[in-house]
PDB file of C-alpha atoms in Angstrom:
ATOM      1  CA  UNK A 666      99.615 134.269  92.195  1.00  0.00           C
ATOM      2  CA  UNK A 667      97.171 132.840  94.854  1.00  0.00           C
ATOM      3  CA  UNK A 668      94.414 133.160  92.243  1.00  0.00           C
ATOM      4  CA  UNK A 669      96.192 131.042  89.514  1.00  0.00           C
ATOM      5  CA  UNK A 670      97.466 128.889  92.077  1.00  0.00           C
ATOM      6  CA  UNK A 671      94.053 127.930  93.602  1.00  0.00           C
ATOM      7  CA  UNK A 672      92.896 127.147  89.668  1.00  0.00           C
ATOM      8  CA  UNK A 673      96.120 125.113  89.495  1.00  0.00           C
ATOM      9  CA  UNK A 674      95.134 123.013  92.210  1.00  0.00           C
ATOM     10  CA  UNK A 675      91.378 122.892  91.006  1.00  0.00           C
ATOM     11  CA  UNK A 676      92.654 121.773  87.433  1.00  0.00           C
ATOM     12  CA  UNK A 677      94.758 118.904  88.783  1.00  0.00           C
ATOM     13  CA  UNK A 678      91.850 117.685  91.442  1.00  0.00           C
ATOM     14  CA  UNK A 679      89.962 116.955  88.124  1.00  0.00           C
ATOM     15  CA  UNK A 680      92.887 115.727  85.755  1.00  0.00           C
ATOM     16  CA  UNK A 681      93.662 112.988  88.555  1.00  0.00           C
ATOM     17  CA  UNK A 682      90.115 112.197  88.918  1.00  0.00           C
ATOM     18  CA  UNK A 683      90.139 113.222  92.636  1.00  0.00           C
ATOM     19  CA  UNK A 684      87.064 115.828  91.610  1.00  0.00           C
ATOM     20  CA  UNK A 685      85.534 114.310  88.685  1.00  0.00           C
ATOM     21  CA  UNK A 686      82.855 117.290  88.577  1.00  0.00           C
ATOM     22  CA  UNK A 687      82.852 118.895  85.268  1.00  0.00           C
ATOM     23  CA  UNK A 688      81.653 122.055  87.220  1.00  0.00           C
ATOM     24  CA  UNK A 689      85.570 122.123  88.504  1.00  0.00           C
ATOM     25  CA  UNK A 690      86.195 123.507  85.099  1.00  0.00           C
ATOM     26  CA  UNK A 691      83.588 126.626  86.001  1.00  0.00           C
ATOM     27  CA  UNK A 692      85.748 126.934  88.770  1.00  0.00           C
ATOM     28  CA  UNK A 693      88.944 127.139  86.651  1.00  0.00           C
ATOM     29  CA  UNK A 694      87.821 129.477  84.445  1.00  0.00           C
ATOM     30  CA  UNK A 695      86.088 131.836  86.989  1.00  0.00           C
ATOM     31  CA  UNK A 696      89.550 131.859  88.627  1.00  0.00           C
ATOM     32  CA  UNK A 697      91.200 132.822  85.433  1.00  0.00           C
ATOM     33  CA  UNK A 698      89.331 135.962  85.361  1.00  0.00           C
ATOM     34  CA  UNK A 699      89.786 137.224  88.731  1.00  0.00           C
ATOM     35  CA  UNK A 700      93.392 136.795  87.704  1.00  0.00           C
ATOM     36  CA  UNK A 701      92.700 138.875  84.672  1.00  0.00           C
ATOM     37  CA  UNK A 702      91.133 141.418  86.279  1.00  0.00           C
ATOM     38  CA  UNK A 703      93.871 141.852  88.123  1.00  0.00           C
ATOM     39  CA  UNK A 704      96.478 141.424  85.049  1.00  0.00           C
ATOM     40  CA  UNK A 705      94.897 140.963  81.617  1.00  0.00           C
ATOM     41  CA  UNK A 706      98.674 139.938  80.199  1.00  0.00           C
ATOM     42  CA  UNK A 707      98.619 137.055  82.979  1.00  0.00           C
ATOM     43  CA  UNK A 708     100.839 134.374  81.796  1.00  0.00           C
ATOM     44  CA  UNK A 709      99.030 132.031  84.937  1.00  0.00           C
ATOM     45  CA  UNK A 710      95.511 133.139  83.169  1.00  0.00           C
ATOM     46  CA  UNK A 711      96.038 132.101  79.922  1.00  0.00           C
ATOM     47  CA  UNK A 712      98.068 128.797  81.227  1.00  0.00           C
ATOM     48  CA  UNK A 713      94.313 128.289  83.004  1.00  0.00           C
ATOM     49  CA  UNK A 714      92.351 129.336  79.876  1.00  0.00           C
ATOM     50  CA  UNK A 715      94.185 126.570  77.846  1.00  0.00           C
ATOM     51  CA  UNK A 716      93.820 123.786  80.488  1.00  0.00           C
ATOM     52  CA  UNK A 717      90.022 124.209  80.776  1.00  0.00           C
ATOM     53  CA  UNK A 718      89.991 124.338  76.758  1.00  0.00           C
ATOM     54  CA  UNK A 719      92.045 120.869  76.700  1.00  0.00           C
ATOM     55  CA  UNK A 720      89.615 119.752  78.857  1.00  0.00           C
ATOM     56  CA  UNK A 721      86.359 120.648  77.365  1.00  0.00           C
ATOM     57  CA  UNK A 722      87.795 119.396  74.054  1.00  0.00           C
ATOM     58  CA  UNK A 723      88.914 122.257  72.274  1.00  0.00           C
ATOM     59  CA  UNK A 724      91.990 121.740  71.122  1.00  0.00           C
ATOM     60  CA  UNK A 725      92.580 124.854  69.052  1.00  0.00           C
ATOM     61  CA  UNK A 726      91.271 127.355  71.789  1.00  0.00           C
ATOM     62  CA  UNK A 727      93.556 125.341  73.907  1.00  0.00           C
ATOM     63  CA  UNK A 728      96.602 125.753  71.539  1.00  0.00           C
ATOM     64  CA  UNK A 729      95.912 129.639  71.082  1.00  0.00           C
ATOM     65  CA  UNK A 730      95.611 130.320  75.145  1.00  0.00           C
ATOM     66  CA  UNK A 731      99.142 127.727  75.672  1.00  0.00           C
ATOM     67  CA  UNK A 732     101.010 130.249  73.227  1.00  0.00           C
ATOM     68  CA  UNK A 733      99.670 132.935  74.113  1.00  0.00           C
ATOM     69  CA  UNK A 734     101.152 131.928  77.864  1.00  0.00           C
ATOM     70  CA  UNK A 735     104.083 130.506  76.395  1.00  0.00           C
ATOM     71  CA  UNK A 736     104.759 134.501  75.020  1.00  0.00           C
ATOM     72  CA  UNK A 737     104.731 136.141  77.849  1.00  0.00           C
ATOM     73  CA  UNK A 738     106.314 133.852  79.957  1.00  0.00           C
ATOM     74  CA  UNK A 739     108.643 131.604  77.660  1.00  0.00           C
ATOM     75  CA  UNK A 740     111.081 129.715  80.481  1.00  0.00           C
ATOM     76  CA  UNK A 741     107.643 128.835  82.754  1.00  0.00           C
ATOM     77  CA  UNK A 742     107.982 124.614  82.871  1.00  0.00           C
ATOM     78  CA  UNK A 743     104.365 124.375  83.983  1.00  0.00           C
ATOM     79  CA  UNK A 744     103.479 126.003  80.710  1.00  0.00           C
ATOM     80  CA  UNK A 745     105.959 123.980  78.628  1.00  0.00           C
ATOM     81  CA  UNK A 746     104.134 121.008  79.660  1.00  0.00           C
ATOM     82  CA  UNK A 747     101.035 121.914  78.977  1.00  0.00           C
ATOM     83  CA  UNK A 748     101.157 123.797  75.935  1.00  0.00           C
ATOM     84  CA  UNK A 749     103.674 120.214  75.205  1.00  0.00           C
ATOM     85  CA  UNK A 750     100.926 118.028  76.252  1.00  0.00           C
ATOM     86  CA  UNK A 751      98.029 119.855  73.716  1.00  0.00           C
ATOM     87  CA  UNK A 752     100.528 119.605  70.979  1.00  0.00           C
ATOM     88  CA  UNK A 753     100.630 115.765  70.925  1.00  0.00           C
ATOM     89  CA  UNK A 754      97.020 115.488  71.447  1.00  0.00           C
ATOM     90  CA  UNK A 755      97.219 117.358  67.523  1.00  0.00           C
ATOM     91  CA  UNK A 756     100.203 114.678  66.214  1.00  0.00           C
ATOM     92  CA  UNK A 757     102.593 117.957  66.642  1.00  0.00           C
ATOM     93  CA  UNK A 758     104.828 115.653  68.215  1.00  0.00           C
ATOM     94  CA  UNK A 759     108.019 116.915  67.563  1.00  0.00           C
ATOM     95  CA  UNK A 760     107.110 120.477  68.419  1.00  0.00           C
ATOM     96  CA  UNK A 761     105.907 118.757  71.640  1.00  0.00           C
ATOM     97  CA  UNK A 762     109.312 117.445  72.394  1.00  0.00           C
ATOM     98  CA  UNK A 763     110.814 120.273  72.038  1.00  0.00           C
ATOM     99  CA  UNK A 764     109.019 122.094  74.872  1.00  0.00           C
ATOM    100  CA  UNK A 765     109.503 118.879  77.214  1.00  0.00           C
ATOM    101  CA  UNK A 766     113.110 119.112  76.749  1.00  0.00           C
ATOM    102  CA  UNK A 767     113.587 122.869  77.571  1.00  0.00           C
ATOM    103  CA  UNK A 768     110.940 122.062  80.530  1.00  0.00           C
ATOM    104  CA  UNK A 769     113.300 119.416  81.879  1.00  0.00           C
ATOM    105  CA  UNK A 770     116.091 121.726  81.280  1.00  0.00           C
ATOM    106  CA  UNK A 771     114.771 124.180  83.621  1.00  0.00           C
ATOM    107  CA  UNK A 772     112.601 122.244  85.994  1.00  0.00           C
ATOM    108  CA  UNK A 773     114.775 118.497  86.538  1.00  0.00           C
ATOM    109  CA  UNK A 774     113.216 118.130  89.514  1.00  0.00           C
ATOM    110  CA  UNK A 775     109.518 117.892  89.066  1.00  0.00           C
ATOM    111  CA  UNK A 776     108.649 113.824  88.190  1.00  0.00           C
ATOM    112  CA  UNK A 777     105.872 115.044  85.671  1.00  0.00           C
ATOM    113  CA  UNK A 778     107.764 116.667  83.822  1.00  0.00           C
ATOM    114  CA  UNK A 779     110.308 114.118  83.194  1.00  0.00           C
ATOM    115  CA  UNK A 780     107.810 111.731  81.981  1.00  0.00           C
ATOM    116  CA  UNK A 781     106.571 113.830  79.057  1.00  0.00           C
ATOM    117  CA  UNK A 782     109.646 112.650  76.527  1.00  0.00           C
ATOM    118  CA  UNK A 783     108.085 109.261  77.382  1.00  0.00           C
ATOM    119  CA  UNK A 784     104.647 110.089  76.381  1.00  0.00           C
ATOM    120  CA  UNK A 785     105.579 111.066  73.257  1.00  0.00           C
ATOM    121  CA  UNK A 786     107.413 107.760  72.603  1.00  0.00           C
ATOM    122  CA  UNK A 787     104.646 105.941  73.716  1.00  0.00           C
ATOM    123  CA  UNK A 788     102.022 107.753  71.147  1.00  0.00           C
ATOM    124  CA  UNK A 789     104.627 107.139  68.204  1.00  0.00           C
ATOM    125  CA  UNK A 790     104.714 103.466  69.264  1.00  0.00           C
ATOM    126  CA  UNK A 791     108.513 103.328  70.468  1.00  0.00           C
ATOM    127  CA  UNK A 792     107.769 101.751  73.779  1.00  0.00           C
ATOM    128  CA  UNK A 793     110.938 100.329  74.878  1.00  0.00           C
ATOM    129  CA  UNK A 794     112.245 104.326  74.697  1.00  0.00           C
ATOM    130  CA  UNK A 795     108.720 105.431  76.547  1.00  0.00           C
ATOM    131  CA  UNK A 796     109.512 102.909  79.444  1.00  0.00           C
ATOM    132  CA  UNK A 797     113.031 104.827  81.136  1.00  0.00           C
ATOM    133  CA  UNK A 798     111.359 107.976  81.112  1.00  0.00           C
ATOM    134  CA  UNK A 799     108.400 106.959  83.325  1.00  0.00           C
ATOM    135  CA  UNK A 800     110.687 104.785  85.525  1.00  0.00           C
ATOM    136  CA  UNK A 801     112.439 107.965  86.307  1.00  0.00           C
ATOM    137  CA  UNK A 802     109.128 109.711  87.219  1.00  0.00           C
ATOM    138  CA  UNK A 803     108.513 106.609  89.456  1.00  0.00           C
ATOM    139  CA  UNK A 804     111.702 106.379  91.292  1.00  0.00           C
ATOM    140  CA  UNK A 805     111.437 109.898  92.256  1.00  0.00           C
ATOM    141  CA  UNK A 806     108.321 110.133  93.309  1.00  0.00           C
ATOM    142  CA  UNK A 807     107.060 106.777  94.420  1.00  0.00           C
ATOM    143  CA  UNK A 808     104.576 107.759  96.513  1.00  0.00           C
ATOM    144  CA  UNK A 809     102.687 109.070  93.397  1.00  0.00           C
ATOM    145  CA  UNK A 810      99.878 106.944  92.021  1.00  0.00           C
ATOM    146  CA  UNK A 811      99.791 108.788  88.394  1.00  0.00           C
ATOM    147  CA  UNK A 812     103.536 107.680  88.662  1.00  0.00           C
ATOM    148  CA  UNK A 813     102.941 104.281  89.200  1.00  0.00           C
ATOM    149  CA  UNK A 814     100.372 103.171  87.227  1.00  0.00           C
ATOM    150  CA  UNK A 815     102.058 105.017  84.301  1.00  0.00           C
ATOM    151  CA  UNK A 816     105.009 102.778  84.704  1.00  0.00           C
ATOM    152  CA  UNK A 817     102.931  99.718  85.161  1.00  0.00           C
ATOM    153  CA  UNK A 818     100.939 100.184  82.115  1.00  0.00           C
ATOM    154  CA  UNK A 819     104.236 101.589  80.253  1.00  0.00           C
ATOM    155  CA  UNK A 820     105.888  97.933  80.785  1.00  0.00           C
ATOM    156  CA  UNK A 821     102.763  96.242  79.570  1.00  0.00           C
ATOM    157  CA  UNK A 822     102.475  98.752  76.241  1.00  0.00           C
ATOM    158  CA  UNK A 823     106.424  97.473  76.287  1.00  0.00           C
ATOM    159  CA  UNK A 824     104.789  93.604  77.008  1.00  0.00           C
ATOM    160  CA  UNK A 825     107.352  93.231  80.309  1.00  0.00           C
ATOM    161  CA  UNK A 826     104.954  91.382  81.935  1.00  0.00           C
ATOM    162  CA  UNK A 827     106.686  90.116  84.717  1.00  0.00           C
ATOM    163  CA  UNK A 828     108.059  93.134  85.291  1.00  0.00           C
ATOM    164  CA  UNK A 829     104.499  95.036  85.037  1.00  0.00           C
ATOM    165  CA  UNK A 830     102.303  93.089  87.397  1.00  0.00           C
ATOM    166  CA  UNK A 831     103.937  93.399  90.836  1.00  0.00           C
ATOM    167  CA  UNK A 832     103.786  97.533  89.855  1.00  0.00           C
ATOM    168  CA  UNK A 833     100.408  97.225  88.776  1.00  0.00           C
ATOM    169  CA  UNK A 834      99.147  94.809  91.921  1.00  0.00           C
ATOM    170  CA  UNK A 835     101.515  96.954  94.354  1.00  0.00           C
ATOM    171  CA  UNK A 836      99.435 100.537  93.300  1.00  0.00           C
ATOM    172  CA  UNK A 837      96.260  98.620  93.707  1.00  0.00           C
ATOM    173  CA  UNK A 838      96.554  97.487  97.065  1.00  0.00           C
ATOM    174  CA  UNK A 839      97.823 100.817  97.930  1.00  0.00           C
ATOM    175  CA  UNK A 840      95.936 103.583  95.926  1.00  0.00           C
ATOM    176  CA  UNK A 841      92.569 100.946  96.872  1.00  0.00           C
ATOM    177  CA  UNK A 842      89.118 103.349  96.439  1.00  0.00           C
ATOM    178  CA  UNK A 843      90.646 105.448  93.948  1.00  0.00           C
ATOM    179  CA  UNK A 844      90.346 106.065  89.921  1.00  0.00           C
ATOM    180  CA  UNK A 845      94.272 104.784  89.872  1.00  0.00           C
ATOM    181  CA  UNK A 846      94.013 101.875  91.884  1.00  0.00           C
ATOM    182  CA  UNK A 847      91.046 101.056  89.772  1.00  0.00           C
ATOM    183  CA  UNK A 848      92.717 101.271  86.470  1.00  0.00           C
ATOM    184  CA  UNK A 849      95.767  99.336  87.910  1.00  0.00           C
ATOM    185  CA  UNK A 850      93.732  96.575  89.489  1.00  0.00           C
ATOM    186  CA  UNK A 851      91.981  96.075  86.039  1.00  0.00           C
ATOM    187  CA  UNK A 852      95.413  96.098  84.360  1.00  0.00           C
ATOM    188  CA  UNK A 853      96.454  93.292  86.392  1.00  0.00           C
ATOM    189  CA  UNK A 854      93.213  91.673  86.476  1.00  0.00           C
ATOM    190  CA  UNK A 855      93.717  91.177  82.578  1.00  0.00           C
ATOM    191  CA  UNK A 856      97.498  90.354  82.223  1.00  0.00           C
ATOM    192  CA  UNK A 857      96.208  87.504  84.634  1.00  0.00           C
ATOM    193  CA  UNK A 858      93.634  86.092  81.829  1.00  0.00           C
ATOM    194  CA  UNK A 859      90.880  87.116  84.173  1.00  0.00           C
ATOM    195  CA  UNK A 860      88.531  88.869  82.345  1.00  0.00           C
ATOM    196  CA  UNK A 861      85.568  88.802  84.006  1.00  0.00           C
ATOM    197  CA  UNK A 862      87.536  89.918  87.318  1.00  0.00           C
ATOM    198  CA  UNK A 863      88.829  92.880  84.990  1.00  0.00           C
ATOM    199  CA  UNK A 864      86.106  94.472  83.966  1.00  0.00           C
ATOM    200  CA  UNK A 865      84.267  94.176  87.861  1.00  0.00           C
ATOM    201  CA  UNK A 866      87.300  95.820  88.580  1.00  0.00           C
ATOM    202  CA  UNK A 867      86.207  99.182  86.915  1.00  0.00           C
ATOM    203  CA  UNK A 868      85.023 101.208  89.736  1.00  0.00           C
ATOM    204  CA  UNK A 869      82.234 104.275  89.186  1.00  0.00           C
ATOM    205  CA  UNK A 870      85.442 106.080  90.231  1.00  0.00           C
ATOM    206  CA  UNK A 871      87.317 105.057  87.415  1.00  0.00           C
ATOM    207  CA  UNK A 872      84.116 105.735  85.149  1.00  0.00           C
ATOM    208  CA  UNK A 873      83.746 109.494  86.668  1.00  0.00           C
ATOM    209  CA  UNK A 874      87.221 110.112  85.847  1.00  0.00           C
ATOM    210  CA  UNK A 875      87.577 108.826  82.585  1.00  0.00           C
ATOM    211  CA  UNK A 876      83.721 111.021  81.898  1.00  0.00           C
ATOM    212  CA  UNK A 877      86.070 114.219  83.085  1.00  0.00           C
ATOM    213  CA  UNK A 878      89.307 113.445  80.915  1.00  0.00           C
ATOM    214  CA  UNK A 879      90.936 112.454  78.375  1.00  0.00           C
ATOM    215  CA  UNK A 880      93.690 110.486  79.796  1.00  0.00           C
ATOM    216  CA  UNK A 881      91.120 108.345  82.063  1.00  0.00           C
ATOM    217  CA  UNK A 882      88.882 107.900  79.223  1.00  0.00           C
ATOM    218  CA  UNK A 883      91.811 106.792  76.526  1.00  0.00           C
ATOM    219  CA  UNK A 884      93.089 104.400  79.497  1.00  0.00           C
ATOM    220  CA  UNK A 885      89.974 102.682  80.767  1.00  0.00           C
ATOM    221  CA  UNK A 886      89.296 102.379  77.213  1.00  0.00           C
ATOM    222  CA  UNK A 887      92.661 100.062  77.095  1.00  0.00           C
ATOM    223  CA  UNK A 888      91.558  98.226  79.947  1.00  0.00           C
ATOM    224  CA  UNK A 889      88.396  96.767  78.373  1.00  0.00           C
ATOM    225  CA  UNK A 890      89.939  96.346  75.217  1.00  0.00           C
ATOM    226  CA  UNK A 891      92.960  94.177  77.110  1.00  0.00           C
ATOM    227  CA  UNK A 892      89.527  92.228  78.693  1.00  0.00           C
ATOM    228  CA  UNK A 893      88.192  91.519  75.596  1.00  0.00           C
ATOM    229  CA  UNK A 894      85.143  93.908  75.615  1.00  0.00           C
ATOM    230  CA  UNK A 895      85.229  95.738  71.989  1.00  0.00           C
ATOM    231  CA  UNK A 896      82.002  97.748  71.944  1.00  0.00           C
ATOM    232  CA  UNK A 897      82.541  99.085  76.267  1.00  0.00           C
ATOM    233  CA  UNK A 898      86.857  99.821  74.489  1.00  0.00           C
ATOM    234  CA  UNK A 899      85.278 101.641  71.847  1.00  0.00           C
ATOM    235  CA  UNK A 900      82.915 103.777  73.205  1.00  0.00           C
ATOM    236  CA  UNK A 901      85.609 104.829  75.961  1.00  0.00           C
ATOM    237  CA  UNK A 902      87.962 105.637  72.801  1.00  0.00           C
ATOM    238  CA  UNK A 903      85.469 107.694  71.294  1.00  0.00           C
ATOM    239  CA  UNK A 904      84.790 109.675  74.358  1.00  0.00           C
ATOM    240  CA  UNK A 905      89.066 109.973  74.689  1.00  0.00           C
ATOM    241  CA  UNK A 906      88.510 111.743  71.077  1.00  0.00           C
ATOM    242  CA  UNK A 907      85.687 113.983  71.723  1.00  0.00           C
ATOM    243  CA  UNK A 908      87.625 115.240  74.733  1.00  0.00           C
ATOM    244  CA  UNK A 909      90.181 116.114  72.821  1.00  0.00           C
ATOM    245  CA  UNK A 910      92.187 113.218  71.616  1.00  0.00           C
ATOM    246  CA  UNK A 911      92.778 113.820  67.606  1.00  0.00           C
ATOM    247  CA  UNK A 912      96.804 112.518  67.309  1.00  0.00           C
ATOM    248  CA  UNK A 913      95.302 110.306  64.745  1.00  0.00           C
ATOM    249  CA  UNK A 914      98.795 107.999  63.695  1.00  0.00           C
ATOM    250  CA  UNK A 915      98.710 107.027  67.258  1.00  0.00           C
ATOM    251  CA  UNK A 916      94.750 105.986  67.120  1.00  0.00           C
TER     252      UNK A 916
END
C-alpha cells in the first residue's frame, strides 16, 4: 500500500507539472515492481504500470495494464478514472463514461472524479453539458488550481466570456510561478485581444509541463492557437498526439 501510494503521489507530481522530470516516470515504474514483488496480482501495480504507459505514449500497453487492474479490483474509483481517462484518449468514449459514472457512484466525494463526465463532453464538442460538471469540481474544491483553470477554460470552450475571465485572472494571481497560473494567465491574456502579452505569458514552467504530458501539451497548444500563433499551436498539438492523444473526431 505505501509502495503504490508513494508512485501515486510521484505520478500526480508529474501529471500537474509540479515535477516535470520525465525520470519521475523511472520512479513510477521502479515502484510498481517493488509492489510486485511483493504481490504480482497487485491491482495498485498494474493501476501504476498503465499510468506510466499513458504517459510515455502507449496507449495500448496502457489499456492492457488499466484492465488488467480494473479485474482484480473492479469497484477501485482511482482505477475507473484512469483506465476512463485512456479510453477517451482512443475515441472509446462511451466505454469511458461508463467507468466515470460507476466511479462517481462509489467515490462522490473526490472533485476529480466528478469532472470526468465533463471531459468527455468537452472532447465530443457538447460544451454547454462539459461546463456543470467542472463547476462542480470547482465548488468543491476551490483551492485546487487543476480545478480552476479547468472551469475557466471550460467557459471559454463554452465562449462565456464574461463569465471565464475573472476565473481565469483570479487562478493567475493566485497559482502565480506555476504551470496553471501560466496557462490561465495566457488564457486571459488572449480573451483580452492581447496577443503579444499571451504568448510572454507562457512560462518555461508551462513548457516543462506540457514536454511531460499530454494534457499540458494539448492545452498550451490552445493557448497559442487562441493568440494567433499556428506553427508554436501546432507543434504543441503534435506533441499532445505523440504522448498519447489519438481520439481523432475530437482533433
Amino acid at each position: 500500500l505505501l509502495y503504490s501510494t508513494l508512485g501515486h503521489i510521484n505520478a500526480m507530481y508529474l501529471e500537474a507539472g509540479i515535477d516535470p522530470d520525465p525520470s519521475a516516470l523511472d520512479r513510477v515504474e521502479a515502484l510498481a515492481e517493488k509492489v510486485f514483488a511483493l504481490n504480482p496480482e497487485a491491482a495498485r501495480g498494474y493501476w501504476l504500470k498503465g499510468f506510466a504507459a499513458m504517459q510515455r505514449g502507449d496507449i495500448p500497453g496502457a489499456i492492457r495494464a488499466g484492465e488488467r487492474a480494473l479485474a482484480l479490483e473492479p469497484d477501485d474509483p482511482d482505477t475507473l478514472v484512469l483506465l476512463g481517462y485512456v479510453y477517451v484518449h482512443v475515441a472509446r468514449n462511451a466505454e469511458a463514461l461508463a467507468l466515470f459514472k460507476r466511479a462517481i457512484e462509489l467515490d462522490p466525494l473526490t472533485p476529480l472524479t466528478q469532472v470526468m463526465p465533463g471531459f468527455v463532453a468537452h472532447l465530443e464538442g457538447r460544451f454547454a453539458d462539459a461546463v456543470e460538471p467542472y463547476r462542480r469540481c470547482y465548488e468543491m474544491d476551490p483551492d485546487s488550481p487543476f480545478g480552476a483553470v479547468l472551469y475557466g477554460w471550460m467557459l471559454v470552450w463554452n465562449r462565456q466570456f464574461e463569465e471565464a475571465l475573472p476565473v481565469l485572472e483570479a487562478a493567475a494571481a493566485r497559482f502565480s510561478g506555476t504551470p496553471f497560473g501560466s496557462w490561465a494567465r495566457s488564457g486571459a491574456h488572449a480573451l483580452h485581444g492581447e496577443f503579444e502579452e499571451a504568448v510572454e505569458a507562457v512560462t518555461p514552467a508551462l513548457e516543462a509541463a506540457a514536454h511531460g504530458t499530454e494534457m499540458f501539451a494539448r492545452e498550451l497548444a490552445n493557448c497559442y492557437a487562441l493568440a494567433g500563433n499556428k506553427d508554436k499551436a501546432l507543434d504543441w498539438l503534435e506533441h499532445a498526439v505523440a504522448l498519447g492523444m489519438l481520439n481523432y473526431p475530437y482533433l
